[in-house]
Amino acid sequence: MPTYCVNKNAQSNGDHEVHDLTFGACNRLPDYGNRLDLGYHPNCQSAVRQAKITYWKSNGCWYCCPACNTG
Ligand SMILES: [Zn+2]
């Protein structure tokens, strides 16, 4: 089961991007200091729900979580 993180810094549109931390899954990961660990999740939908507890405007990274990216 992959581990996920959410970027502590919002994108220009206000979204906090959720990323899959599986090695090689994403090459757009935030810097270590900007990652809030979300722990293990069976899928990105679950990870985004967890991220929204902290950042209501969270969204899947278009690169590693395209199924959870709502644009
Ligand atoms: Zn990503």
Coordinates of C-alpha atoms and ligand atoms in Angstrom, one line a residue:
M1 CA 0.0 0.0 0.0
P2 CA 1.5 3.3 -1.0
T3 CA 2.2 6.2 1.4
Y4 CA 1.0 9.7 0.5
C5 CA 1.9 13.2 1.4
V6 CA 0.3 16.6 0.8
N7 CA 2.2 19.7 0.0
K8 CA 2.0 22.2 2.8
N9 CA 2.3 25.0 0.3
A10 CA -0.8 25.7 -1.9
Q11 CA -0.5 25.9 -5.7
S12 CA -1.3 29.2 -7.4
N13 CA -5.0 28.0 -7.6
G14 CA -5.1 27.3 -3.9
D15 CA -4.9 23.5 -4.1
H16 CA -2.7 21.5 -1.9
E17 CA -1.4 18.7 -4.0
V18 CA -1.5 15.1 -2.8
H19 CA 1.4 12.9 -3.9
D20 CA 2.2 9.2 -4.0
L21 CA 5.5 8.7 -2.3
T22 CA 6.2 5.3 -3.9
F23 CA 9.7 5.4 -5.3
G24 CA 9.6 6.6 -8.8
A25 CA 5.8 7.4 -8.8
C26 CA 6.2 11.1 -9.0
N27 CA 9.0 13.5 -10.0
R28 CA 7.1 16.6 -8.9
L29 CA 7.3 15.9 -5.2
P30 CA 7.5 18.9 -2.9
D31 CA 10.7 19.4 -0.9
Y32 CA 10.9 17.3 2.3
G33 CA 10.2 20.3 4.5
N34 CA 7.0 21.0 2.6
R35 CA 5.5 17.5 2.9
L36 CA 2.8 16.6 5.4
D37 CA 2.8 12.9 5.8
L38 CA -0.6 11.2 5.2
G39 CA 0.5 7.7 5.9
Y40 CA -0.6 4.5 4.1
H41 CA -3.7 4.6 1.9
P42 CA -5.2 2.0 -0.4
N43 CA -5.8 4.7 -3.1
C44 CA -5.5 8.4 -3.7
Q45 CA -9.2 9.0 -3.0
S46 CA -8.6 8.0 0.6
A47 CA -5.4 10.0 0.8
V48 CA -7.2 13.1 -0.5
R49 CA -9.9 12.7 2.1
Q50 CA -7.2 12.5 4.8
A51 CA -5.5 15.6 3.4
K52 CA -8.8 17.6 3.4
I53 CA -8.9 17.3 7.2
T54 CA -5.9 19.7 7.2
Y55 CA -6.4 21.5 3.9
W56 CA -10.0 21.6 2.7
K57 CA -8.8 22.5 -0.8
S58 CA -6.7 19.4 -1.5
N59 CA -6.4 17.8 -4.9
G60 CA -4.5 14.8 -6.4
C61 CA -1.3 15.6 -8.3
W62 CA -2.0 15.4 -12.0
Y63 CA 1.2 13.4 -12.5
C64 CA 1.1 10.7 -9.8
C65 CA -2.6 10.8 -8.8
P66 CA -4.4 11.5 -12.0
A67 CA -7.5 9.6 -10.9
C68 CA -7.9 12.1 -8.1
N69 CA -7.0 15.3 -10.0
T70 CA -10.1 17.4 -10.5
G71 CA -8.3 20.1 -12.4
Ligands
ZN1 ZN 2.8 13.8 -7.6

